[in-house]
Amino acid sequence: QRPEDLVPEQLRRLDLYDQPRLQEGFVEIDERHLKTASLILEGITCAACVWLSERHVRTLPGVVEFHVNYSTHRARVRWDDSRVRLSDILKAIAAIGYVAHPYDPGRQDALYRKERQRALRRLAVAGLCAMQVMMLGWSLYAMDYDTSDVEDMRTFLRWVSALLTVPVVLYSSQPFFLAAWRELRQGRLGMDVPVALAVILAFVASLWATVTHGPDVYYDSVTMFAFFLLTGRFLEMGARHGAGQAAEALVRLLPATATRLRDGAEELVAVAELAPGDRVLIRPGETVPADGTVVDGRSSVDESLLTGESLPRARGLGDALVGGSTNVESPLEMRVDKVGDDTVVSAIVRLLDRAQAEKPRVALLADRVAGWFVGALLVVAVAVAAWWWPIDPTKAFYVTLSLLVVTCPCALSLATPVAVVAATGSGFDVAWRSDLPIGSGLGSGAAANASMVLAALT
């Protein structure tokens, strides 16, 4: 059999993204002939996944830049096409367990829904099983005395607890095991390694105690530990999705079409076809499609989405209009001055993307410390086990297991990205819906407000 026949069909399809005609829709080329593309990464579950993917892709020859936005799971990659192909980058991402494809707003919304539903199912299974195991656990605690009358019932309740714990370990805890395996395969230690060790060791020890009629089982601890961790990640995911959707809403401020005036006739064109100097008719209730200047008419314009000011502002001949605002009263004729990336909305989108993509110093510090912390934790766990073994071998395992659970670095690796995501979402509200002074002109004020978010996060 030929080696190329062993390549999965999914990886073979990635070669299609190297075609120039296909790249026209999502790849930009700068003056240095470097290509830039926005990608969506599927399978990102925590900050450690972002760190792992960034470290792995940046080692590829020809990759100049690779950043993953933890809020939106969007990645921005810049590469030298003469040294590495886009398909090679996508295959490298797939090699560490993630799926990457060109950014598509509609597909990202679908991924959000899919991710939320999957996380909710895992959380529901863990929660329901944990409640049942806890109820059985109380019964087992009540039977904590040695008599032949309760031995059979104790054994029965242990086996029922084991059966209820199996879905939590095999299904709900699956993200911990997959993330830990990816980290170990890359020769790195992340917070999911001690989590996976604690879950699997506690379950195996409890199963062994059930079979051998040992003194203690920890099914309730396994289920509740997984449930609490999944709850934290589910809440974090909600904050991340909210911040990501808020940023994506900026792009939707501009309409898809506009009424262009040419030789006295009206024609409906896509906003992407507008060019500086075009004349555009904006009827009452329509959204201004680009930045420009009023050349005919007088009306009021609702700029609340940009400034937070609830009252419409009067606009007449010679006044500036900003794309994304809404005409309220009378028709206006506008001369287009700026389109595309030069508009105020695009500038603020870039500021917010930068605020989400660039990690603040505290996040970089947490990324560096987490790996060393996990390594030190495993060394201490081995030392504790070695210390307790000659003293009391029956307690060595359980003391070591308790150490792994209690010192889990979830707070270190999870709290920092959650704080950054929450700050970005709150900063979005401050930048766009505050009553702060606008300064000279709407555009400069809105961009200044958004830049405050960037300054606060960096």
CSV table of C-alpha atoms in Angstrom, one decimal:
chain,number,residue,atom,x,y,z
A,1,GLN,CA,0.0,0.0,0.0
A,2,ARG,CA,1.3,3.4,-0.9
A,3,PRO,CA,2.0,5.9,1.9
A,4,GLU,CA,-0.3,8.5,0.4
A,5,ASP,CA,-3.2,6.0,0.6
A,6,LEU,CA,-2.8,6.1,4.4
A,7,VAL,CA,-3.4,9.8,4.7
A,8,PRO,CA,-6.9,10.5,6.0
A,9,GLU,CA,-9.3,12.1,3.6
A,10,GLN,CA,-9.8,15.1,5.9
A,11,LEU,CA,-6.1,15.9,5.8
A,12,ARG,CA,-6.0,15.4,2.0
A,13,ARG,CA,-8.7,18.0,1.6
A,14,LEU,CA,-6.6,20.6,3.4
A,15,ASP,CA,-4.4,20.8,0.2
A,16,LEU,CA,-7.3,22.6,-1.5
A,17,TYR,CA,-6.7,25.6,0.6
A,18,ASP,CA,-3.4,26.1,-1.2
A,19,GLN,CA,-5.2,27.0,-4.4
A,20,PRO,CA,-4.8,30.8,-5.2
A,21,ARG,CA,-8.4,31.1,-6.4
A,22,LEU,CA,-9.7,29.7,-3.1
A,23,GLN,CA,-7.4,31.9,-1.0
A,24,GLU,CA,-8.8,35.0,-2.7
A,25,GLY,CA,-11.7,35.0,-0.3
A,26,PHE,CA,-9.9,35.0,3.0
A,27,VAL,CA,-6.1,35.6,2.5
A,28,GLU,CA,-4.4,39.0,2.4
A,29,ILE,CA,-1.0,39.7,0.9
A,30,ASP,CA,1.1,42.6,2.2
A,31,GLU,CA,3.9,44.5,0.6
A,32,ARG,CA,6.5,42.0,1.8
A,33,HIS,CA,4.6,39.2,0.0
A,34,LEU,CA,3.6,37.6,3.3
A,35,LYS,CA,0.2,36.1,3.5
A,36,THR,CA,-2.3,36.6,6.4
A,37,ALA,CA,-5.4,34.7,7.1
A,38,SER,CA,-8.0,34.4,9.9
A,39,LEU,CA,-8.8,30.9,11.0
A,40,ILE,CA,-11.3,29.2,13.4
A,41,LEU,CA,-9.9,26.6,15.8
A,42,GLU,CA,-12.2,23.8,16.9
A,43,GLY,CA,-11.4,21.9,20.1
A,44,ILE,CA,-10.0,24.8,22.2
A,45,THR,CA,-11.2,24.1,25.7
A,46,CYS,CA,-8.9,26.2,28.0
A,47,ALA,CA,-6.1,28.7,28.0
A,48,ALA,CA,-3.6,25.8,27.9
A,49,CYS,CA,-4.9,24.8,24.5
A,50,VAL,CA,-4.2,28.3,23.2
A,51,TRP,CA,-0.7,28.2,24.6
A,52,LEU,CA,0.0,24.8,23.2
A,53,SER,CA,-1.3,25.6,19.7
A,54,GLU,CA,0.6,28.9,19.5
A,55,ARG,CA,3.9,27.3,20.7
A,56,HIS,CA,3.5,24.4,18.2
A,57,VAL,CA,2.6,26.4,15.1
A,58,ARG,CA,5.3,29.1,15.7
A,59,THR,CA,8.0,26.5,15.4
A,60,LEU,CA,7.1,25.8,11.8
A,61,PRO,CA,9.6,27.3,9.3
A,62,GLY,CA,8.0,30.2,7.4
A,63,VAL,CA,5.4,31.1,10.0
A,64,VAL,CA,6.0,34.7,10.9
A,65,GLU,CA,3.1,35.2,13.3
A,66,PHE,CA,0.4,33.1,15.0
A,67,HIS,CA,-2.0,34.4,17.6
A,68,VAL,CA,-5.1,32.7,19.0
A,69,ASN,CA,-8.0,34.9,20.3
A,70,TYR,CA,-9.2,33.0,23.4
A,71,SER,CA,-12.5,34.8,23.4
A,72,THR,CA,-13.5,33.9,19.8
A,73,HIS,CA,-11.3,30.9,19.1
A,74,ARG,CA,-10.1,32.8,16.0
A,75,ALA,CA,-6.5,32.6,15.0
A,76,ARG,CA,-4.5,35.0,12.9
A,77,VAL,CA,-1.6,33.5,11.0
A,78,ARG,CA,1.0,35.2,8.8
A,79,TRP,CA,3.4,33.1,6.8
A,80,ASP,CA,5.9,33.1,3.9
A,81,ASP,CA,4.3,31.0,1.2
A,82,SER,CA,7.7,30.3,-0.4
A,83,ARG,CA,8.7,28.4,2.8
A,84,VAL,CA,5.5,26.9,4.1
A,85,ARG,CA,2.0,26.3,2.7
A,86,LEU,CA,-1.3,27.0,4.4
A,87,SER,CA,-2.2,23.3,4.2
A,88,ASP,CA,1.0,22.5,6.1
A,89,ILE,CA,0.0,24.9,8.9
A,90,LEU,CA,-3.5,23.4,9.0
A,91,LYS,CA,-2.1,19.9,9.2
A,92,ALA,CA,0.3,20.9,12.0
A,93,ILE,CA,-2.7,22.2,13.9
A,94,ALA,CA,-4.5,18.9,13.3
A,95,ALA,CA,-1.5,16.9,14.4
A,96,ILE,CA,-2.0,18.2,18.0
A,97,GLY,CA,-5.7,17.4,18.1
A,98,TYR,CA,-7.4,20.6,16.8
A,99,VAL,CA,-9.3,21.4,13.7
A,100,ALA,CA,-8.6,24.7,11.8
A,101,HIS,CA,-10.4,26.2,8.8
A,102,PRO,CA,-10.9,29.7,7.3
A,103,TYR,CA,-13.0,32.1,9.3
A,104,ASP,CA,-16.7,32.2,8.5
A,105,PRO,CA,-19.0,34.2,10.7
A,106,GLY,CA,-22.0,31.9,10.1
A,107,ARG,CA,-19.9,28.8,10.9
A,108,GLN,CA,-18.5,30.4,14.0
A,109,ASP,CA,-22.0,30.9,15.4
A,110,ALA,CA,-22.8,27.3,14.7
A,111,LEU,CA,-19.6,26.3,16.5
A,112,TYR,CA,-20.6,28.4,19.5
A,113,ARG,CA,-23.9,26.6,19.7
A,114,LYS,CA,-22.3,23.2,19.2
A,115,GLU,CA,-19.7,23.9,21.8
A,116,ARG,CA,-22.3,25.1,24.3
A,117,GLN,CA,-24.6,22.1,23.8
A,118,ARG,CA,-21.7,19.6,24.1
A,119,ALA,CA,-20.5,21.3,27.3
A,120,LEU,CA,-24.0,21.4,28.7
A,121,ARG,CA,-24.5,17.7,28.1
A,122,ARG,CA,-21.2,16.8,29.8
A,123,LEU,CA,-22.1,19.1,32.7
A,124,ALA,CA,-25.6,17.6,33.0
A,125,VAL,CA,-24.3,14.0,33.1
A,126,ALA,CA,-21.7,14.9,35.7
A,127,GLY,CA,-24.3,16.8,37.8
A,128,LEU,CA,-27.0,14.1,37.7
A,129,CYS,CA,-24.5,11.3,38.4
A,130,ALA,CA,-22.9,13.3,41.2
A,131,MET,CA,-26.2,13.9,43.0
A,132,GLN,CA,-27.1,10.2,42.9
A,133,VAL,CA,-23.6,9.1,44.0
A,134,MET,CA,-23.7,11.6,46.9
A,135,MET,CA,-27.0,10.2,48.1
A,136,LEU,CA,-25.6,6.7,48.0
A,137,GLY,CA,-22.4,8.1,49.7
A,138,TRP,CA,-24.5,9.3,52.7
A,139,SER,CA,-25.9,5.8,53.0
A,140,LEU,CA,-22.4,4.3,52.9
A,141,TYR,CA,-21.2,6.7,55.6
A,142,ALA,CA,-24.2,5.6,57.7
A,143,MET,CA,-23.0,2.0,57.3
A,144,ASP,CA,-19.5,2.8,58.5
A,145,TYR,CA,-19.4,-0.1,61.0
A,146,ASP,CA,-18.4,-3.7,60.5
A,147,THR,CA,-21.4,-6.1,60.8
A,148,SER,CA,-22.4,-8.9,58.6
A,149,ASP,CA,-25.9,-7.4,58.3
A,150,VAL,CA,-24.8,-4.4,56.2
A,151,GLU,CA,-21.8,-5.9,54.3
A,152,ASP,CA,-23.9,-7.1,51.4
A,153,MET,CA,-25.8,-3.7,51.2
A,154,ARG,CA,-22.5,-1.8,51.4
A,155,THR,CA,-21.1,-3.9,48.5
A,156,PHE,CA,-24.2,-3.3,46.5
A,157,LEU,CA,-24.2,0.4,47.0
A,158,ARG,CA,-20.5,0.6,46.0
A,159,TRP,CA,-21.2,-1.2,42.8
A,160,VAL,CA,-24.1,1.1,42.0
A,161,SER,CA,-21.9,4.1,42.7
A,162,ALA,CA,-19.2,2.7,40.4
A,163,LEU,CA,-21.7,2.3,37.6
A,164,LEU,CA,-22.9,5.9,38.1
A,165,THR,CA,-19.3,7.2,38.1
A,166,VAL,CA,-18.4,5.5,34.8
A,167,PRO,CA,-20.3,8.0,32.6
A,168,VAL,CA,-18.6,10.9,34.5
A,169,VAL,CA,-15.1,9.4,34.0
A,170,LEU,CA,-15.6,8.2,30.4
A,171,TYR,CA,-17.8,11.0,29.0
A,172,SER,CA,-17.9,14.1,31.2
A,173,SER,CA,-14.2,14.1,32.0
A,174,GLN,CA,-13.1,13.3,28.5
A,175,PRO,CA,-11.9,17.0,27.8
A,176,PHE,CA,-9.5,16.7,30.7
A,177,PHE,CA,-8.0,13.4,29.4
A,178,LEU,CA,-7.7,14.6,25.8
A,179,ALA,CA,-6.1,17.9,26.8
A,180,ALA,CA,-3.6,16.1,29.2
A,181,TRP,CA,-2.7,13.7,26.4
A,182,ARG,CA,-2.1,16.5,23.9
A,183,GLU,CA,0.2,18.3,26.5
A,184,LEU,CA,2.2,15.2,27.3
A,185,ARG,CA,2.6,14.2,23.7
A,186,GLN,CA,4.2,17.6,23.1
A,187,GLY,CA,6.4,17.2,26.1
A,188,ARG,CA,4.7,19.9,28.1
A,189,LEU,CA,2.9,20.0,31.5
A,190,GLY,CA,-0.4,21.8,31.8
A,191,MET,CA,-3.1,22.0,34.4
A,192,ASP,CA,-5.1,19.2,32.8
A,193,VAL,CA,-2.3,16.7,33.7
A,194,PRO,CA,-2.9,16.6,37.5
A,195,VAL,CA,-6.7,16.9,36.9
A,196,ALA,CA,-6.7,13.8,34.7
A,197,LEU,CA,-4.4,11.9,37.1
A,198,ALA,CA,-6.6,12.8,40.1
A,199,VAL,CA,-9.8,11.6,38.4
A,200,ILE,CA,-8.4,8.4,37.0
A,201,LEU,CA,-6.4,7.4,40.1
A,202,ALA,CA,-9.3,8.1,42.4
A,203,PHE,CA,-11.7,6.1,40.3
A,204,VAL,CA,-9.3,3.1,39.9
A,205,ALA,CA,-8.6,3.1,43.6
A,206,SER,CA,-12.3,3.2,44.4
A,207,LEU,CA,-12.9,0.4,41.9
A,208,TRP,CA,-10.1,-1.7,43.5
A,209,ALA,CA,-11.6,-1.1,47.0
A,210,THR,CA,-15.0,-2.2,45.7
A,211,VAL,CA,-13.6,-5.5,44.3
A,212,THR,CA,-11.4,-6.3,47.3
A,213,HIS,CA,-13.8,-5.0,49.9
A,214,GLY,CA,-11.4,-2.3,50.9
A,215,PRO,CA,-12.1,0.3,53.6
A,216,ASP,CA,-12.8,3.5,51.5
A,217,VAL,CA,-14.2,4.5,48.1
A,218,TYR,CA,-14.1,7.9,46.5
A,219,TYR,CA,-16.8,7.8,43.9
A,220,ASP,CA,-18.5,10.9,45.3
A,221,SER,CA,-15.2,12.8,45.3
A,222,VAL,CA,-14.6,11.9,41.6
A,223,THR,CA,-18.0,12.9,40.4
A,224,MET,CA,-18.2,16.2,42.4
A,225,PHE,CA,-14.6,17.1,41.4
A,226,ALA,CA,-15.4,16.7,37.7
A,227,PHE,CA,-18.8,18.5,38.2
A,228,PHE,CA,-17.2,21.6,39.8
A,229,LEU,CA,-14.4,21.8,37.2
A,230,LEU,CA,-16.9,21.5,34.3
A,231,THR,CA,-19.1,24.1,36.0
A,232,GLY,CA,-16.2,26.6,36.1
A,233,ARG,CA,-15.4,25.9,32.5
A,234,PHE,CA,-19.0,26.3,31.4
A,235,LEU,CA,-19.3,29.7,33.1
A,236,GLU,CA,-16.0,30.7,31.6
A,237,MET,CA,-17.2,29.6,28.2
A,238,GLY,CA,-20.3,31.8,28.6
A,239,ALA,CA,-18.2,34.8,29.4
A,240,ARG,CA,-15.9,34.1,26.4
A,241,HIS,CA,-18.8,33.7,24.0
A,242,GLY,CA,-20.4,36.9,25.2
A,243,ALA,CA,-17.2,38.9,24.7
A,244,GLY,CA,-16.7,37.3,21.3
A,245,GLN,CA,-20.3,37.9,20.1
A,246,ALA,CA,-20.0,41.5,21.3
A,247,ALA,CA,-16.9,42.0,19.1
A,248,GLU,CA,-18.5,40.3,16.2
A,249,ALA,CA,-21.6,42.6,16.5
A,250,LEU,CA,-19.3,45.5,15.5
A,251,VAL,CA,-18.8,44.0,12.0
A,252,ARG,CA,-22.6,43.8,11.5
A,253,LEU,CA,-23.1,47.6,12.1
A,254,LEU,CA,-22.5,48.3,8.5
A,255,PRO,CA,-25.3,47.3,6.0
A,256,ALA,CA,-24.7,44.8,3.2
A,257,THR,CA,-26.0,47.1,0.4
A,258,ALA,CA,-26.2,50.8,-0.3
A,259,THR,CA,-28.1,53.0,-2.9
A,260,ARG,CA,-25.5,54.6,-5.1
A,261,LEU,CA,-26.3,57.7,-7.2
A,262,ARG,CA,-24.7,57.7,-10.7
A,263,ASP,CA,-25.8,60.0,-13.5
A,264,GLY,CA,-29.0,60.9,-11.7
A,265,ALA,CA,-30.0,57.2,-11.4
A,266,GLU,CA,-30.2,55.0,-8.3
A,267,GLU,CA,-28.6,51.6,-8.2
A,268,LEU,CA,-28.4,49.1,-5.4
A,269,VAL,CA,-24.9,47.9,-4.9
A,270,ALA,CA,-22.9,46.0,-2.3
A,271,VAL,CA,-21.2,48.1,0.3
A,272,ALA,CA,-17.9,46.5,-0.7
A,273,GLU,CA,-18.2,48.0,-4.2
A,274,LEU,CA,-18.3,51.6,-2.9
A,275,ALA,CA,-15.3,53.8,-3.5
A,276,PRO,CA,-14.2,57.2,-2.2
A,277,GLY,CA,-16.1,59.9,-4.2
A,278,ASP,CA,-19.2,57.9,-4.8
A,279,ARG,CA,-22.6,59.6,-4.0
A,280,VAL,CA,-24.9,57.6,-1.8
A,281,LEU,CA,-28.6,58.1,-0.9
A,282,ILE,CA,-29.5,57.4,2.7
A,283,ARG,CA,-33.3,57.2,3.3
A,284,PRO,CA,-34.9,57.6,6.7
A,285,GLY,CA,-34.4,54.4,8.8
A,286,GLU,CA,-31.4,53.2,6.7
A,287,THR,CA,-27.9,52.8,8.1
A,288,VAL,CA,-25.0,54.9,6.8
A,289,PRO,CA,-22.9,52.4,4.8
A,290,ALA,CA,-19.5,54.2,5.1
A,291,ASP,CA,-17.7,57.3,6.4
A,292,GLY,CA,-18.5,60.4,4.4
A,293,THR,CA,-19.8,64.0,4.2
A,294,VAL,CA,-23.3,65.3,3.7
A,295,VAL,CA,-23.6,67.0,0.3
A,296,ASP,CA,-27.4,67.5,0.2
A,297,GLY,CA,-30.3,67.3,2.7
A,298,ARG,CA,-30.7,67.8,6.4
A,299,SER,CA,-31.8,65.2,9.0
A,300,SER,CA,-31.0,63.8,12.4
A,301,VAL,CA,-28.7,60.8,12.8
A,302,ASP,CA,-28.8,58.2,15.6
A,303,GLU,CA,-25.3,57.6,16.7
A,304,SER,CA,-26.1,55.7,19.9
A,305,LEU,CA,-24.4,52.5,18.8
A,306,LEU,CA,-21.1,54.5,18.5
A,307,THR,CA,-21.3,57.1,21.2
A,308,GLY,CA,-23.9,56.0,23.7
A,309,GLU,CA,-25.8,59.3,23.2
A,310,SER,CA,-29.5,58.5,23.1
A,311,LEU,CA,-30.6,61.7,21.4
A,312,PRO,CA,-30.2,61.9,17.6
A,313,ARG,CA,-27.8,64.6,16.3
A,314,ALA,CA,-28.6,67.1,13.6
A,315,ARG,CA,-26.6,66.7,10.4
A,316,GLY,CA,-26.6,69.0,7.4
A,317,LEU,CA,-24.5,70.2,4.5
A,318,GLY,CA,-20.8,69.6,5.1
A,319,ASP,CA,-21.3,67.6,8.3
A,320,ALA,CA,-19.5,64.3,8.7
A,321,LEU,CA,-21.4,60.9,8.8
A,322,VAL,CA,-19.9,57.8,10.3
A,323,GLY,CA,-20.7,54.3,9.0
A,324,GLY,CA,-23.0,52.4,11.3
A,325,SER,CA,-25.1,55.3,12.4
A,326,THR,CA,-28.8,55.5,11.4
A,327,ASN,CA,-30.6,58.2,9.5
A,328,VAL,CA,-33.8,59.2,11.4
A,329,GLU,CA,-35.9,61.8,9.6
A,330,SER,CA,-35.2,62.9,6.0
A,331,PRO,CA,-33.2,61.6,3.1
A,332,LEU,CA,-29.5,62.5,3.0
A,333,GLU,CA,-27.1,62.5,0.1
A,334,MET,CA,-23.6,61.6,1.2
A,335,ARG,CA,-20.2,61.7,-0.5
A,336,VAL,CA,-18.2,58.6,0.5
A,337,ASP,CA,-14.8,59.5,2.0
A,338,LYS,CA,-13.6,56.3,3.5
A,339,VAL,CA,-14.4,52.6,2.9
A,340,GLY,CA,-13.3,49.2,4.1
A,341,ASP,CA,-10.5,49.2,6.6
A,342,ASP,CA,-10.2,53.0,6.6
A,343,THR,CA,-13.6,53.5,8.3
A,344,VAL,CA,-14.1,54.3,12.0
A,345,VAL,CA,-15.9,51.0,12.7
A,346,SER,CA,-13.0,49.0,11.1
A,347,ALA,CA,-10.5,50.9,13.2
A,348,ILE,CA,-12.3,50.1,16.4
A,349,VAL,CA,-12.7,46.5,15.4
A,350,ARG,CA,-9.0,46.2,15.0
A,351,LEU,CA,-8.4,47.8,18.4
A,352,LEU,CA,-10.7,45.3,20.1
A,353,ASP,CA,-9.2,42.4,18.2
A,354,ARG,CA,-5.8,43.5,19.3
A,355,ALA,CA,-7.1,43.9,22.9
A,356,GLN,CA,-8.3,40.3,22.8
A,357,ALA,CA,-5.4,38.8,20.9
A,358,GLU,CA,-2.5,40.4,22.8
A,359,LYS,CA,-2.1,38.9,26.3
A,360,PRO,CA,-1.5,41.2,29.2
A,361,ARG,CA,1.6,40.8,31.4
A,362,VAL,CA,-0.3,38.9,34.1
A,363,ALA,CA,-1.6,36.3,31.5
A,364,LEU,CA,1.9,35.8,30.1
A,365,LEU,CA,3.2,35.3,33.7
A,366,ALA,CA,0.4,32.8,34.4
A,367,ASP,CA,1.3,30.8,31.3
A,368,ARG,CA,5.0,30.6,32.3
A,369,VAL,CA,4.3,29.8,35.9
A,370,ALA,CA,1.6,27.1,35.2
A,371,GLY,CA,4.0,24.7,33.5
A,372,TRP,CA,6.7,25.0,36.3
A,373,PHE,CA,4.0,24.8,38.9
A,374,VAL,CA,2.6,21.5,37.5
A,375,GLY,CA,6.1,20.0,37.3
A,376,ALA,CA,6.9,21.0,40.9
A,377,LEU,CA,3.5,19.6,42.0
A,378,LEU,CA,4.2,16.2,40.4
A,379,VAL,CA,7.7,16.1,42.0
A,380,VAL,CA,6.2,16.9,45.4
A,381,ALA,CA,3.5,14.2,44.9
A,382,VAL,CA,6.2,11.6,44.3
A,383,ALA,CA,8.1,12.8,47.3
A,384,VAL,CA,5.0,12.6,49.5
A,385,ALA,CA,4.3,9.1,48.3
A,386,ALA,CA,7.9,8.0,49.0
A,387,TRP,CA,7.7,9.6,52.5
A,388,TRP,CA,4.5,7.9,53.5
A,389,TRP,CA,5.2,4.5,52.0
A,390,PRO,CA,7.6,3.2,54.8
A,391,ILE,CA,5.3,4.9,57.4
A,392,ASP,CA,2.0,3.5,56.3
A,393,PRO,CA,1.7,2.0,52.8
A,394,THR,CA,-2.1,2.0,53.1
A,395,LYS,CA,-2.2,5.8,53.4
A,396,ALA,CA,0.5,6.6,50.9
A,397,PHE,CA,-1.8,6.4,47.9
A,398,TYR,CA,-4.6,8.4,49.5
A,399,VAL,CA,-2.4,11.2,50.8
A,400,THR,CA,-0.8,11.6,47.4
A,401,LEU,CA,-4.2,11.6,45.7
A,402,SER,CA,-5.4,14.3,48.1
A,403,LEU,CA,-2.4,16.4,47.3
A,404,LEU,CA,-3.1,16.2,43.5
A,405,VAL,CA,-6.7,17.2,44.1
A,406,VAL,CA,-6.1,20.0,46.6
A,407,THR,CA,-3.2,21.6,44.7
A,408,CYS,CA,-4.9,21.5,41.2
A,409,PRO,CA,-3.7,24.6,39.4
A,410,CYS,CA,-7.1,25.3,37.9
A,411,ALA,CA,-7.4,28.7,39.6
A,412,LEU,CA,-4.0,29.7,38.2
A,413,SER,CA,-4.6,28.7,34.6
A,414,LEU,CA,-8.4,29.5,34.5
A,415,ALA,CA,-8.9,32.6,36.5
A,416,THR,CA,-6.5,34.8,34.5
A,417,PRO,CA,-8.1,34.2,31.0
A,418,VAL,CA,-11.6,34.5,32.5
A,419,ALA,CA,-10.6,37.9,34.0
A,420,VAL,CA,-9.3,39.0,30.7
A,421,VAL,CA,-12.4,37.9,28.8
A,422,ALA,CA,-14.7,39.5,31.3
A,423,ALA,CA,-12.6,42.8,31.2
A,424,THR,CA,-12.8,42.8,27.4
A,425,GLY,CA,-16.6,42.3,27.5
A,426,SER,CA,-17.0,45.1,30.1
A,427,GLY,CA,-14.7,47.3,28.2
A,428,PHE,CA,-16.7,46.8,25.1
A,429,ASP,CA,-19.7,48.3,27.0
A,430,VAL,CA,-17.6,51.2,28.3
A,431,ALA,CA,-16.2,52.0,24.9
A,432,TRP,CA,-19.4,51.9,23.0
A,433,ARG,CA,-22.2,52.8,25.4
A,434,SER,CA,-20.7,55.2,27.8
A,435,ASP,CA,-21.5,58.9,28.2
A,436,LEU,CA,-17.8,59.8,28.3
A,437,PRO,CA,-16.9,63.0,26.5
A,438,ILE,CA,-16.4,62.3,22.8
A,439,GLY,CA,-13.7,65.0,22.2
A,440,SER,CA,-13.2,66.4,18.7
A,441,GLY,CA,-15.4,64.5,16.3
A,442,LEU,CA,-17.3,61.2,16.6
A,443,GLY,CA,-14.6,59.0,15.0
A,444,SER,CA,-11.8,60.1,17.2
A,445,GLY,CA,-13.9,59.8,20.4
A,446,ALA,CA,-15.1,56.3,19.6
A,447,ALA,CA,-11.7,55.1,18.7
A,448,ALA,CA,-10.3,56.7,21.9
A,449,ASN,CA,-12.8,54.9,24.0
A,450,ALA,CA,-11.9,51.6,22.4
A,451,SER,CA,-8.3,52.3,22.8
A,452,MET,CA,-8.9,52.7,26.6
A,453,VAL,CA,-9.9,49.0,26.6
A,454,LEU,CA,-6.6,48.1,24.9
A,455,ALA,CA,-4.6,50.2,27.4
A,456,ALA,CA,-6.4,48.7,30.4
A,457,LEU,CA,-5.8,45.1,29.2
A,458,THR,CA,-2.2,45.5,28.1
